[in-house]
CSV table of C-alpha atoms in Angstrom, one decimal:
chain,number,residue,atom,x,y,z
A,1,UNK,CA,-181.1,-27.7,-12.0
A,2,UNK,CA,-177.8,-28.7,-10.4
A,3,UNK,CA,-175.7,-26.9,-13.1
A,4,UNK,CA,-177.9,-24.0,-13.0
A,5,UNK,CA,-176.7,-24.1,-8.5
A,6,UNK,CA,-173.0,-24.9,-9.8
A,7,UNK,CA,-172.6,-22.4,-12.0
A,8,UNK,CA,-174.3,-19.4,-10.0
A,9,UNK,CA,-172.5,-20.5,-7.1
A,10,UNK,CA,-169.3,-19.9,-9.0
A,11,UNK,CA,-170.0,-16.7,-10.1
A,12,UNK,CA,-172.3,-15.3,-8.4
A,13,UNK,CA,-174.0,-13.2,-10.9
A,14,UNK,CA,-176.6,-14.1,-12.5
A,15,UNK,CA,-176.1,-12.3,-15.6
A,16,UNK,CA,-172.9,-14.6,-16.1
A,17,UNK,CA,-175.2,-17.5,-14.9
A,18,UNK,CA,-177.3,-17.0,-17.7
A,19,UNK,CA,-175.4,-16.3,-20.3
A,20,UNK,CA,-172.9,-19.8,-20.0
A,21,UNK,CA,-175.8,-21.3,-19.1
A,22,UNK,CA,-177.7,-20.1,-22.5
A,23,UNK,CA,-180.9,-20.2,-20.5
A,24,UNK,CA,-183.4,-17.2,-19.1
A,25,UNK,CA,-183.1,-15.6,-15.4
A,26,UNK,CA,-186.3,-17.1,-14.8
A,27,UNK,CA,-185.4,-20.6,-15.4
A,28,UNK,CA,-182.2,-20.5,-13.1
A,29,UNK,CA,-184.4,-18.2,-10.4
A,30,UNK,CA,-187.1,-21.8,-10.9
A,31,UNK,CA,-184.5,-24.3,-10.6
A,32,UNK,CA,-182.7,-22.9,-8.0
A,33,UNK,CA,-186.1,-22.4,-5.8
A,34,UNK,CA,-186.9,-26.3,-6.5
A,35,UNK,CA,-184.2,-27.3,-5.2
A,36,UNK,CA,-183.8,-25.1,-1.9
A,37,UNK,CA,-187.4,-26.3,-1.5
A,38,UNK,CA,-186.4,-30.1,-2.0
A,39,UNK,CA,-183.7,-30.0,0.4
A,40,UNK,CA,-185.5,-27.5,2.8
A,41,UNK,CA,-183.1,-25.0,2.5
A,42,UNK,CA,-182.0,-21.4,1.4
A,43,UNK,CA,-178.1,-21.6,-0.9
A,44,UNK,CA,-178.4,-18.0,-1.5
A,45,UNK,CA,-178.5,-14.6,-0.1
A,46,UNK,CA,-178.8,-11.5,-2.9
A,47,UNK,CA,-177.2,-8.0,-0.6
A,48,UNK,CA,-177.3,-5.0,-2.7
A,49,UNK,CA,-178.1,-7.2,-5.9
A,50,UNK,CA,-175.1,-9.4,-5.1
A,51,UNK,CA,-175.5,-13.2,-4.5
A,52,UNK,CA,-173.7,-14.8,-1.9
A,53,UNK,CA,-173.9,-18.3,-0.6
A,54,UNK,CA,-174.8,-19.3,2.3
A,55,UNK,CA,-173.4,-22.3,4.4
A,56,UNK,CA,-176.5,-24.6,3.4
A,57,UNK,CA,-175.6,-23.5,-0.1
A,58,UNK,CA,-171.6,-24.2,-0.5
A,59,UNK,CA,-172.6,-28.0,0.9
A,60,UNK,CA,-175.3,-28.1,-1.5
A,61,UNK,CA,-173.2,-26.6,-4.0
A,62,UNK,CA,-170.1,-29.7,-3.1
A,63,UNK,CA,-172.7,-32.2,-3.2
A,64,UNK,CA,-174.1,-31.1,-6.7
A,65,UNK,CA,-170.6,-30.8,-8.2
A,66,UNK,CA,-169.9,-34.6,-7.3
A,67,UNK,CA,-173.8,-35.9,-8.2
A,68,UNK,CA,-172.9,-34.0,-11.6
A,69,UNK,CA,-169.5,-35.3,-12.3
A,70,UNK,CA,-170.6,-38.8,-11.7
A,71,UNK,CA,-173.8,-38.3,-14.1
A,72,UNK,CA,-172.0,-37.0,-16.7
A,73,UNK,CA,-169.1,-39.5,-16.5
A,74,UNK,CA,-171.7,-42.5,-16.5
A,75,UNK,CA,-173.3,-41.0,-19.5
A,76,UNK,CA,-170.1,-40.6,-21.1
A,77,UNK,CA,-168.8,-44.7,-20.1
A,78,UNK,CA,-165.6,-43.4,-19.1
A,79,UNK,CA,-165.9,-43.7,-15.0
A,80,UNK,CA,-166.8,-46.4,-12.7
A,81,UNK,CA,-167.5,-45.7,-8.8
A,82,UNK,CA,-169.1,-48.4,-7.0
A,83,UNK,CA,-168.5,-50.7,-4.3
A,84,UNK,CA,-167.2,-54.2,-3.8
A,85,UNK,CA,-169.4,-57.0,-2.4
A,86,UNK,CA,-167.6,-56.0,0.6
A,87,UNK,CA,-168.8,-52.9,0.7
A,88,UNK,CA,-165.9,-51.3,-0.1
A,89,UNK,CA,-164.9,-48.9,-2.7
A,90,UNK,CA,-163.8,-49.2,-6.1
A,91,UNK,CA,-163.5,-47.0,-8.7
A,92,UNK,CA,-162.0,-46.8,-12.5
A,93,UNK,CA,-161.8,-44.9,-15.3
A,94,UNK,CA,-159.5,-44.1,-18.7
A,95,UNK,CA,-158.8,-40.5,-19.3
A,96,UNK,CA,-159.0,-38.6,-22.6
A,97,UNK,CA,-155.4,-39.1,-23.1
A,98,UNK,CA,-155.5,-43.0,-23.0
A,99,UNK,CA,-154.6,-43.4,-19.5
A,100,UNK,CA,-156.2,-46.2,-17.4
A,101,UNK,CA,-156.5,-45.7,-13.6
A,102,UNK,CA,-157.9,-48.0,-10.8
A,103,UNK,CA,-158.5,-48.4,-7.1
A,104,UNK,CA,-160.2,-50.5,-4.3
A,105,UNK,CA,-160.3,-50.1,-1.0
A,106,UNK,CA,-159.7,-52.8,1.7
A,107,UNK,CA,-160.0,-53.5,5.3
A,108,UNK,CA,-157.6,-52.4,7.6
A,109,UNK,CA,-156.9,-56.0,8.4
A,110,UNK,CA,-155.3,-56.7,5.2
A,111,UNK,CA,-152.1,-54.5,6.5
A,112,UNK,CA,-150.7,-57.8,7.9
A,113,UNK,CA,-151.7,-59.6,4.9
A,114,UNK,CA,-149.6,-58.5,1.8
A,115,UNK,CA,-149.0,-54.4,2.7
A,116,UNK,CA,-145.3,-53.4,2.8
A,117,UNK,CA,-143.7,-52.9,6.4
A,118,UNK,CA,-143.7,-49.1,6.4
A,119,UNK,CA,-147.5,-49.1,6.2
A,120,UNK,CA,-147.5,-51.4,8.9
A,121,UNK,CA,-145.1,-49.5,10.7
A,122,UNK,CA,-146.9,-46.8,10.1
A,123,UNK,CA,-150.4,-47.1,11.2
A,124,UNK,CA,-148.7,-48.6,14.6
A,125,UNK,CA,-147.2,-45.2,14.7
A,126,UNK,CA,-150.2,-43.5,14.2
A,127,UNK,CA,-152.6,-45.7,17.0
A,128,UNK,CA,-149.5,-45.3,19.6
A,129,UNK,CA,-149.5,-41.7,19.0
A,130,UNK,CA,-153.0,-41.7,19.8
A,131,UNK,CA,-153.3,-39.3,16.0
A,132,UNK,CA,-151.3,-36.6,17.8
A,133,UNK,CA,-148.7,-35.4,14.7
A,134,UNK,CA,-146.9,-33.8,17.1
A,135,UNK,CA,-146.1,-37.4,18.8
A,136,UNK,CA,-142.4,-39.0,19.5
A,137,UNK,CA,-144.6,-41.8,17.9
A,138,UNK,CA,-144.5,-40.4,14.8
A,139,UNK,CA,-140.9,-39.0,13.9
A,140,UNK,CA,-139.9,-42.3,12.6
A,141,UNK,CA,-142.4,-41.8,10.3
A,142,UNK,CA,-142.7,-38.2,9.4
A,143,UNK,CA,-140.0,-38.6,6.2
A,144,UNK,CA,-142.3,-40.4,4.6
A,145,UNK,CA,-145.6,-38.8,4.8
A,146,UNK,CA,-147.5,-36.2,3.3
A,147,UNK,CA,-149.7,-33.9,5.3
A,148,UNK,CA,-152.8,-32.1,4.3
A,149,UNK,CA,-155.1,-29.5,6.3
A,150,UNK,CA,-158.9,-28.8,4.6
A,151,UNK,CA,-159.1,-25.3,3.2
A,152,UNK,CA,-162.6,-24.9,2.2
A,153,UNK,CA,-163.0,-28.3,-0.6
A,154,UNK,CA,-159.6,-28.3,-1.4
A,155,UNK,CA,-156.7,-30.0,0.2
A,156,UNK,CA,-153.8,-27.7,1.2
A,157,UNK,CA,-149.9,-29.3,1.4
A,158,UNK,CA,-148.4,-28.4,4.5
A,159,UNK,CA,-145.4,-31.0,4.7
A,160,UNK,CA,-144.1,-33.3,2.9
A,161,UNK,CA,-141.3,-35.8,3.9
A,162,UNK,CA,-137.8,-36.5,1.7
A,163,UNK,CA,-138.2,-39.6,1.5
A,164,UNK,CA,-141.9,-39.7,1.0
A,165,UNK,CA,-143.3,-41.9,-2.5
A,166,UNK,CA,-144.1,-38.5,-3.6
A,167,UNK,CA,-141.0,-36.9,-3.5
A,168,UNK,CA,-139.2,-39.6,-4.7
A,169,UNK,CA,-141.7,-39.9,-7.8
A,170,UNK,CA,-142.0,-36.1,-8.8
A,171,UNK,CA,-138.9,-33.8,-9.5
A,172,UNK,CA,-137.7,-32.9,-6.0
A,173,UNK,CA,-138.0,-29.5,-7.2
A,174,UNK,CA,-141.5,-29.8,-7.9
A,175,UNK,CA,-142.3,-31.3,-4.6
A,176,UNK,CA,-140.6,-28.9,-2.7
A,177,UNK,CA,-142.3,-26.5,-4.4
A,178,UNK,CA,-145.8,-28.2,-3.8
A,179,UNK,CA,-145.4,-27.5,0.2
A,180,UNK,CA,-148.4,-24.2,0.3
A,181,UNK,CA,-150.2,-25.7,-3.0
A,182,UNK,CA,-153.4,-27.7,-2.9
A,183,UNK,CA,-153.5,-31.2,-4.1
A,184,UNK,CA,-155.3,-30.4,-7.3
A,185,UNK,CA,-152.0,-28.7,-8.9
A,186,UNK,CA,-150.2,-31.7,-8.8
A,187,UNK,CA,-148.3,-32.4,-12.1
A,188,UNK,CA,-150.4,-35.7,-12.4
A,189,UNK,CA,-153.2,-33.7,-13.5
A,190,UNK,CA,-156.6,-32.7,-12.0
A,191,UNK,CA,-158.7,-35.9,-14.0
A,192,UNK,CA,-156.8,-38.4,-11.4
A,193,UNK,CA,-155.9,-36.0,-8.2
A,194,UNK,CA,-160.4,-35.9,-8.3
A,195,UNK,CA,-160.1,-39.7,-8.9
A,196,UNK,CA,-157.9,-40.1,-6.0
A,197,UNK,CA,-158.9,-37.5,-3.6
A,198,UNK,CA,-162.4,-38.5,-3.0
A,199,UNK,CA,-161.4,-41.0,0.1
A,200,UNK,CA,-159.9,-37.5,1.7
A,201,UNK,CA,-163.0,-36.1,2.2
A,202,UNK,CA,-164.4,-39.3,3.8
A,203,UNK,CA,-161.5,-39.7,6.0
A,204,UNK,CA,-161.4,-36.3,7.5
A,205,UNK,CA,-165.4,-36.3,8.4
A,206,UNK,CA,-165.1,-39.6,9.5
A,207,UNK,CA,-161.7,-40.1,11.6
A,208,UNK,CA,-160.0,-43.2,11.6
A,209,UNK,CA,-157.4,-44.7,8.7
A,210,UNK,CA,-158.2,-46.2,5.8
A,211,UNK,CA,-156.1,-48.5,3.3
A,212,UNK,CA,-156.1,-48.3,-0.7
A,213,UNK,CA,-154.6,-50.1,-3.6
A,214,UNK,CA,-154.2,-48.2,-6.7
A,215,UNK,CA,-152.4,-48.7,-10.2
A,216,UNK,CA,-151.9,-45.3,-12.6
A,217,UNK,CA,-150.2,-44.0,-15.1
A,218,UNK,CA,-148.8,-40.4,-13.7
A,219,UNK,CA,-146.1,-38.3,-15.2
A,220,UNK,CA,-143.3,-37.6,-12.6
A,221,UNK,CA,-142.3,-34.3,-14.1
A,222,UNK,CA,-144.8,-31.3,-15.2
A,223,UNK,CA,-145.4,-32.2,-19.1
A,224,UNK,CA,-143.7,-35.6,-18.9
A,225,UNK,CA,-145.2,-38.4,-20.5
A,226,UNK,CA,-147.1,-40.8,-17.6
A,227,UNK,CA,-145.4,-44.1,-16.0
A,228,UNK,CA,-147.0,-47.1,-14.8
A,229,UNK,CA,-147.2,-47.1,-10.5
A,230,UNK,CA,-149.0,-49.2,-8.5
A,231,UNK,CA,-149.1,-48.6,-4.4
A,232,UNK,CA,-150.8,-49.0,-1.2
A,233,UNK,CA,-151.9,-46.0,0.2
A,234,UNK,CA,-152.6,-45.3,4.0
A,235,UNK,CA,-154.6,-42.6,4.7
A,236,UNK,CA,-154.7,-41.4,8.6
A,237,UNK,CA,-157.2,-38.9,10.4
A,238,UNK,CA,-155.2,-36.7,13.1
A,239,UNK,CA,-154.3,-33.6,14.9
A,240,UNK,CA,-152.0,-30.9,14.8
A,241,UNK,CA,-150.6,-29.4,18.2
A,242,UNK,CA,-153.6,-26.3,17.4
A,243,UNK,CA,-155.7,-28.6,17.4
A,244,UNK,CA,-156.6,-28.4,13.9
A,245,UNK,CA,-157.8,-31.3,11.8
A,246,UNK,CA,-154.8,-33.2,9.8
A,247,UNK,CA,-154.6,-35.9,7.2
A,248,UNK,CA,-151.4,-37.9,6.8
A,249,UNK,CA,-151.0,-40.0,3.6
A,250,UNK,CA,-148.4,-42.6,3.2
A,251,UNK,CA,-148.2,-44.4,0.0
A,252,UNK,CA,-145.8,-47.5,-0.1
A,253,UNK,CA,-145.0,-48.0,-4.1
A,254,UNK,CA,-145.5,-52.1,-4.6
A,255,UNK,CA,-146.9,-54.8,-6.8
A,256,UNK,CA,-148.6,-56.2,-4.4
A,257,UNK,CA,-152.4,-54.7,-5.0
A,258,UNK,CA,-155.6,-56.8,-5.4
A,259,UNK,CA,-158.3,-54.9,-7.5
A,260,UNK,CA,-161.1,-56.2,-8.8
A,261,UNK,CA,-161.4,-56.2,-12.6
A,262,UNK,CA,-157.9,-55.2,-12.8
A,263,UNK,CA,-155.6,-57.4,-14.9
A,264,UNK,CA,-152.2,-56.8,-14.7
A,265,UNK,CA,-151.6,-58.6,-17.9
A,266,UNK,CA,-153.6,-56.0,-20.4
A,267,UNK,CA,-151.2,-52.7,-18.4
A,268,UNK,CA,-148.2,-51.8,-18.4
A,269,UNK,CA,-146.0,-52.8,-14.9
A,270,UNK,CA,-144.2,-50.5,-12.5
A,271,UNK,CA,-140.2,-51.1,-13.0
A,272,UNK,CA,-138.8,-53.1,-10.2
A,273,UNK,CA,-136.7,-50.3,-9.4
A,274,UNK,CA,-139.8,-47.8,-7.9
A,275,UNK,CA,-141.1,-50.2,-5.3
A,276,UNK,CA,-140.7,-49.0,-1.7
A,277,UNK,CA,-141.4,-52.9,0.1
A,278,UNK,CA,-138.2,-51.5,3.2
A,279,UNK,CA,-138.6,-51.8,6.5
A,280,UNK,CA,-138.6,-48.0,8.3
């Protein structure tokens, strides 16, 4: 039922629906009506024998895509996405090309307990500035960050700082050239930006900050074979002077991440030479 929604949400024609789908027009027309009748609404609108979603049916659509990916990933044994005792999250998973990524979320507290300065630097900056980008608060810390508005599901790059992790990790060209792209076109491939994005969403419904450690393996050229980096990652809810919605990520590159089931012993190590532990 879900992939008869995700796939007539993407093209809208039923025809096409039908035809990927291998199924008949009446079994999308019944699984589509089940579910609009489970959740207790309508995802579609049909105007001169075109469909067209409506707003119930793009968030049903999101929520379908992500209740499917994880399905199919369970089934397959190649993703985890739980929680820690804690509560918090934690998720891994090894890519088809042999690539093993993790991550685990921790309390805000542990800032002060092994984070590098510019994160604590940084989400001072961000509390003074009371989330305002715009804020003197903030230019200290503006080189470093990345900045994101929503654009529908995807996450649009609207600045991103010179001496950020991610422009010192990727070909300066390339990260220049990322400013106007969404997240998912990022040369480390869209397997791990979905892996890694997932907080975004929760961030930017939710307000507030929250703080990440991670380990991956991501190329730092388009095509380039993938190298071993571990960080802490600070993502921040604010506001640009429209009043528009903004997320700022900072990411400090550093050894110093605590993930459960992670042993640094069976991966392969960041070089000393990428981490970021300075004071801003």
């Amino acid at each position: 039922m879900m992939k008869s929604l995700i796939t007539l949400g993407q093209t809208l024609n039923l025809t096409q629906t039908v035809n990927k789908l291998g199924v008949s027009r009446q079994t999308v027309r019944r699984h589509i009506s089940a579910l609009e009748e489970i959740k207790g609404a309508t995802f579609f609108e049909v105007r001169d024998r075109h469909y067209a979603l409506t707003e119930a049916g793009k968030k049903a659509m999101t929520e379908a895509e992500k209740v499917l990916e994880q399905a199919e990933a369970w089934l397959g044994g190649q993703r985890l996405h739980g929680a820690t005792a804690s509560g918090m999250d934690r998720s891994r998973f090894h890519d088809e090309e042999g690539r093993d990524f993790y991550a685990q979320q921790h309390p805000l507290s542990r800032l002060w307990v092994d984070s590098p300065p510019i994160l604590q630097k940084g989400f001072l900056a961000w509390a003074n500035a009371r989330f305002q980008v715009d804020s003197p608060e903030m230019e200290a810390l503006m080189p470093y960050l990345l900045l994101y508005r929503q654009h529908d599901d995807s996450w649009l790059c609207v600045a991103i700082g010179e001496e950020s992790s991610y422009a010192t990790w990727f070909d300066r060209v390339w990260a220049k050239s990322a400013i106007g792209r969404f997240s998912k076109d990022d040369p480390a491939g869209a397997e791990f930006n979905d892996f890694i994005s997932g907080a975004h969403s929760q961030i930017f419904s939710q307000g507030g900050a929250r703080l990440d450690h991670v380990y991956a393996q991501i190329p730092r050229e388009r095509g380039g074979p993938p190298v071993p980096v571990s960080f802490q990652r600070l993502l921040m809810c604010c506001t640009f002077p429209d009043g528009q919605m903004a997320l700022a990520v900072l990411v400090a590159r550093t050894k110093r991440i605590a993930i459960e089931d992670f042993d640094p012993d069976r991966v392969n190590p960041m070089s000393d030479d990428l981490v970021m532990d300075f004071e801003i």
